[in-house]
XYZ file of C-alpha atoms in Angstrom:
361
model
C 7.436 101.051 142.770
C 4.658 101.271 145.354
C 5.563 99.573 148.633
C 3.384 99.021 151.683
C 5.030 98.508 155.071
C 2.830 97.183 157.863
C 4.326 98.117 161.196
C 6.278 100.827 159.404
C 6.461 103.097 162.459
C 8.304 100.487 164.473
C 11.999 99.987 165.007
C 12.885 97.957 161.921
C 9.936 99.215 159.890
C 10.941 102.857 160.132
C 14.434 102.084 158.856
C 12.906 100.108 156.022
C 10.641 103.017 155.127
C 13.636 105.345 154.880
C 15.490 102.865 152.716
C 12.584 102.438 150.323
C 12.052 106.197 150.041
C 15.758 106.687 149.346
C 15.600 104.271 146.441
C 12.627 106.098 144.952
C 9.626 104.063 146.119
C 6.224 105.448 146.934
C 5.666 104.127 150.454
C 2.485 103.594 152.452
C 2.831 102.814 156.158
C 0.073 100.985 158.023
C 0.562 101.049 161.782
C -1.709 101.153 164.822
C 1.069 102.756 166.907
C 0.633 100.267 169.731
C 4.381 99.663 169.750
C 5.556 101.895 166.913
C 5.936 105.665 167.143
C 5.471 108.600 164.783
C 8.744 109.842 166.180
C 10.478 106.982 164.360
C 9.261 108.430 161.059
C 10.244 112.015 161.829
C 13.060 112.162 159.288
C 10.818 110.735 156.547
C 7.540 112.522 157.196
C 8.362 115.411 154.913
C 8.656 113.130 151.908
C 5.922 113.675 149.297
C 6.021 109.960 148.492
C 5.228 108.808 152.028
C 1.701 108.177 153.308
C 0.948 107.068 156.864
C -2.308 105.279 157.652
C -3.210 104.694 161.282
C -5.053 101.423 161.732
C -4.848 97.759 162.577
C -4.030 94.784 160.387
C -7.057 93.182 162.042
C -9.213 95.564 159.984
C -9.629 93.535 156.794
C -11.277 96.322 154.804
C -8.527 98.746 155.712
C -5.795 96.267 154.811
C -7.454 95.650 151.441
C -7.665 99.371 150.779
C -4.035 100.020 151.697
C -2.664 97.109 149.679
C -4.726 97.934 146.577
C -2.358 98.797 143.693
C 0.722 97.939 145.781
C 3.619 96.333 143.945
C 4.978 94.770 147.110
C 4.141 94.474 150.782
C 6.545 94.176 153.690
C 4.581 92.613 156.526
C 6.328 93.550 159.749
C 3.385 94.371 162.006
C 3.040 91.950 164.917
C 2.485 91.754 168.646
C 6.030 91.463 169.986
C 8.061 91.616 173.175
C 8.206 88.897 175.770
C 6.235 90.873 178.353
C 3.399 91.667 176.004
C 3.245 88.096 174.721
C 3.179 86.628 178.232
C 0.722 89.166 179.637
C -1.617 89.469 176.622
C -1.534 86.083 174.876
C -5.027 86.248 173.350
C -4.590 89.665 171.748
C -1.128 88.646 170.558
C -2.504 85.536 168.881
C -5.253 87.512 167.178
C -2.826 90.061 165.759
C -0.206 87.554 164.698
C -2.637 85.062 163.160
C -5.715 86.921 161.884
C -3.721 90.019 160.983
C -1.266 88.028 158.889
C -4.100 86.189 157.166
C -5.629 89.541 156.208
C -2.329 90.676 154.706
C -1.864 87.381 152.838
C -5.364 87.623 151.384
C -4.876 91.219 150.319
C -1.517 90.549 148.661
C -2.900 87.493 146.922
C -5.911 89.357 145.541
C -3.808 92.208 144.151
C -0.858 90.138 142.931
C 1.644 92.029 145.074
C 4.924 90.496 146.179
C 4.988 89.853 149.934
C 7.919 89.800 152.336
C 6.814 88.138 155.571
C 8.943 88.964 158.599
C 9.186 85.925 160.840
C 11.475 85.121 163.732
C 14.111 82.797 165.129
C 11.577 82.125 167.884
C 10.062 79.492 165.596
C 13.007 77.225 166.492
C 12.021 77.338 170.151
C 14.390 75.428 172.417
C 16.490 73.929 169.631
C 20.107 74.673 170.639
C 21.791 73.227 167.556
C 25.078 74.660 166.374
C 23.969 76.666 163.362
C 20.204 76.453 162.922
C 19.218 75.952 159.301
C 15.828 76.712 157.842
C 15.064 72.977 157.970
C 15.993 72.567 161.652
C 13.367 71.060 163.928
C 11.148 73.259 166.043
C 11.202 72.404 169.758
C 8.507 74.298 171.613
C 7.186 74.143 175.130
C 3.593 73.439 176.122
C 0.971 75.277 174.037
C -0.733 76.088 177.336
C 2.187 78.329 178.321
C 1.787 81.832 176.927
C 5.562 82.018 176.518
C 5.249 79.957 173.339
C 2.262 81.680 171.740
C 4.451 83.969 169.631
C 6.587 81.124 168.294
C 3.498 79.042 167.561
C 1.713 81.899 165.777
C 4.708 82.849 163.648
C 5.162 79.211 162.660
C 1.557 79.129 161.481
C 2.106 82.429 159.651
C 4.945 80.801 157.726
C 2.837 77.734 156.984
C 0.005 79.911 155.665
C 2.416 81.891 153.504
C 3.776 78.691 151.982
C 0.238 77.417 151.396
C -0.654 80.620 149.531
C 2.507 80.181 147.457
C 1.650 76.560 146.632
C -2.039 77.055 145.915
C -2.287 80.549 144.495
C 1.227 81.303 143.355
C 1.629 84.170 145.821
C 5.134 85.558 145.461
C 6.108 85.492 149.108
C 9.501 85.274 150.807
C 9.960 84.676 154.537
C 12.712 86.244 156.648
C 13.502 84.731 160.043
C 15.084 87.528 162.059
C 17.590 86.735 164.803
C 17.679 89.445 167.493
C 17.870 92.458 165.209
C 19.131 95.530 167.073
C 20.100 99.127 166.376
C 19.031 102.765 166.755
C 15.405 103.444 167.740
C 14.908 100.080 169.392
C 13.611 100.582 172.911
C 13.720 98.356 175.972
C 10.009 98.829 176.588
C 9.087 95.250 175.752
C 12.217 93.542 177.049
C 14.731 94.130 174.221
C 18.043 93.263 175.767
C 20.566 95.550 174.058
C 18.766 98.906 174.550
C 17.855 97.832 178.084
C 21.448 97.099 179.052
C 22.865 100.088 177.189
C 20.317 102.388 178.821
C 21.198 101.077 182.256
C 24.908 101.526 181.542
C 24.403 105.101 180.325
C 22.477 105.939 183.497
C 24.989 104.194 185.731
C 22.379 101.710 186.946
C 22.992 97.990 187.558
C 22.768 95.957 184.361
C 20.072 93.339 184.977
C 20.888 89.956 183.481
C 18.286 87.234 183.889
C 19.081 83.692 185.011
C 22.767 82.793 185.057
C 23.522 84.946 182.016
C 25.150 82.090 180.143
C 22.385 81.870 177.544
C 23.753 82.941 174.157
C 22.442 84.908 171.186
C 23.708 86.271 167.865
C 22.751 89.930 167.423
C 22.316 91.391 163.956
C 22.466 95.071 163.041
C 19.409 96.640 161.444
C 21.604 98.228 158.789
C 22.771 94.782 157.676
C 19.343 93.151 157.791
C 17.197 95.709 155.978
C 18.881 95.537 152.557
C 18.514 91.769 152.668
C 14.768 92.105 153.243
C 14.442 94.205 150.111
C 16.602 91.884 148.040
C 14.533 88.889 149.139
C 11.388 90.658 147.934
C 13.054 91.243 144.569
C 14.446 87.729 144.056
C 12.082 85.153 142.468
C 14.272 82.301 143.743
C 13.368 83.382 147.279
C 9.613 82.974 146.854
C 8.064 80.145 148.823
C 11.143 79.839 151.027
C 12.333 80.969 154.465
C 15.706 82.567 155.146
C 17.648 83.093 158.356
C 18.993 86.627 158.828
C 21.200 86.749 161.893
C 24.483 87.972 163.297
C 27.786 86.151 163.028
C 29.021 86.515 166.623
C 27.643 84.288 169.376
C 27.804 85.860 172.813
C 26.349 85.149 176.238
C 24.116 87.784 177.801
C 26.548 88.035 180.706
C 29.451 88.695 178.326
C 27.301 91.200 176.458
C 26.698 93.123 179.677
C 30.430 93.080 180.439
C 31.207 94.305 176.921
C 28.712 97.164 177.218
C 30.231 98.307 180.525
C 33.713 98.191 179.021
C 32.882 99.988 175.768
C 30.830 102.727 177.428
C 33.220 103.121 180.382
C 30.223 102.777 182.642
C 30.497 102.585 186.447
C 27.593 100.114 186.441
C 27.781 96.649 187.891
C 26.000 93.509 186.743
C 23.079 92.123 188.714
C 21.890 88.571 188.089
C 18.107 88.379 188.492
C 16.220 85.067 188.801
C 13.528 84.570 186.177
C 10.834 84.128 188.795
C 11.366 87.698 189.992
C 10.054 89.178 186.737
C 8.271 86.362 184.915
C 5.474 83.918 185.754
C 6.270 80.627 187.437
C 7.531 78.058 184.961
C 8.851 80.626 182.482
C 11.179 78.993 179.953
C 14.146 80.468 178.168
C 16.306 79.332 175.248
C 19.882 78.531 176.158
C 21.259 79.114 172.687
C 20.237 80.611 169.348
C 22.791 80.488 166.513
C 21.777 80.975 162.855
C 23.171 79.401 159.726
C 22.918 82.183 157.120
C 24.109 80.044 154.202
C 20.876 80.170 152.220
C 20.507 83.939 152.547
C 24.127 84.410 151.563
C 23.737 82.274 148.459
C 20.394 83.755 147.436
C 20.826 87.482 148.106
C 24.415 87.905 149.288
C 23.524 88.498 152.941
C 26.651 88.829 155.051
C 26.564 90.526 158.477
C 29.191 93.258 158.473
C 28.686 95.181 161.705
C 30.628 94.162 164.806
C 28.959 93.967 168.192
C 31.039 96.793 169.641
C 29.902 99.019 166.771
C 26.297 98.039 167.413
C 26.642 98.986 171.089
C 27.973 102.431 170.160
C 25.138 103.002 167.683
C 22.540 102.011 170.290
C 24.210 104.241 172.892
C 23.912 107.218 170.530
C 20.220 106.430 169.999
C 19.570 106.003 173.728
C 21.175 109.355 174.509
C 19.241 111.111 171.742
C 15.990 109.641 172.986
C 16.766 110.735 176.546
C 17.471 114.250 175.267
C 14.238 114.286 173.275
C 16.015 114.225 169.921
C 15.173 111.876 167.062
C 17.592 109.139 166.006
C 17.822 109.957 162.306
C 18.197 106.792 160.315
C 20.874 104.319 161.161
C 24.494 105.325 160.864
C 26.937 103.424 158.759
C 29.610 102.107 161.081
C 33.339 101.672 160.758
C 36.081 100.834 163.206
C 35.860 104.359 164.606
C 32.180 103.970 165.455
C 29.106 105.798 164.123
C 29.548 108.468 161.476
C 27.300 111.406 160.802
C 24.219 110.850 158.639
C 25.641 113.174 155.990
C 28.536 110.772 155.555
C 26.262 107.775 155.199
C 26.178 105.719 152.024
C 22.434 105.686 151.352
C 22.653 102.674 149.097
C 23.838 100.478 151.952
C 21.013 101.395 154.339
C 17.892 99.577 155.323
C 15.587 98.505 158.270
C 12.294 96.965 159.484
C 9.531 97.339 162.104
C 8.556 95.847 165.387
C 8.119 92.464 163.811
C 11.382 91.186 165.164
C 11.602 88.152 167.384
C 11.053 88.039 171.109
C 14.465 89.250 172.249
C 16.900 87.646 174.655
C 16.510 90.099 177.492
C 16.948 87.345 179.982
């Protein structure tokens, strides 16, 4: 099986690459390294079945060349992170719209299966209890750059469905809900590595707004296998699937949990939005997924507890600070992370930087 992973040097993408290599795939990574890192692929770079191509999904000719003869494509490359989206809305729109169209065209012309990574951001300000794939989208003004990512990813999904309807493209859509785990950095506002890093360093944990906004965090090791199964399941084509965590928690409670688990001397500091974001910045008060469709279609069931996720991220943060590579994601049990040699390779899996704008605030 020949698999292409756009954004394969990113957080989720690098875990996905390792998973695909472990199951015997020939893997080609396409990444411009704007947010991804070669360091994320360190444990896989020695594989004779891995090829890494540096370039942008905006380069149509390059995308065509990379996707040629591919059996399937995992499209994870995207402009992500709330700061980047707010500060560079035009470039973000170009990458997320034109880049996705290039990948759709390439997959369609070669007959490859496509897994499109989307985001819970498409639901916008909908605070329903258990968002289903049919839930309404409630977005703010299109003139506010805050909503450009959600708008673009919604159009990406619409284009994917149109290619399915008109050309029979075998495409499945995964809406990721705050995927976290080893190798994720706080560079673009990702909340868990930000807070864990602050706790490890003994710094104040910065929580934006009143901290009562809630999210459901999902572990990369739970999400990645589901991405692969969706690509392999014909019943998933032409449809979107939520992939999110099972535990709803406020950002304030998350910060308190991190301090407790890591025995950190840090305190929590509430920071008004206007201190770090443009005037009029809007947040989502709640984001809770209904995973019923993914469970029925591919057996997706989040297994990793939030305290286990925190410990795995702490290990990654410390390794990064020490200049060591976080090798793959550990399988977790009640005792916390276990060594990679004890890992069950068949249960692993990840993706790239195509995850949703995270709930840093």
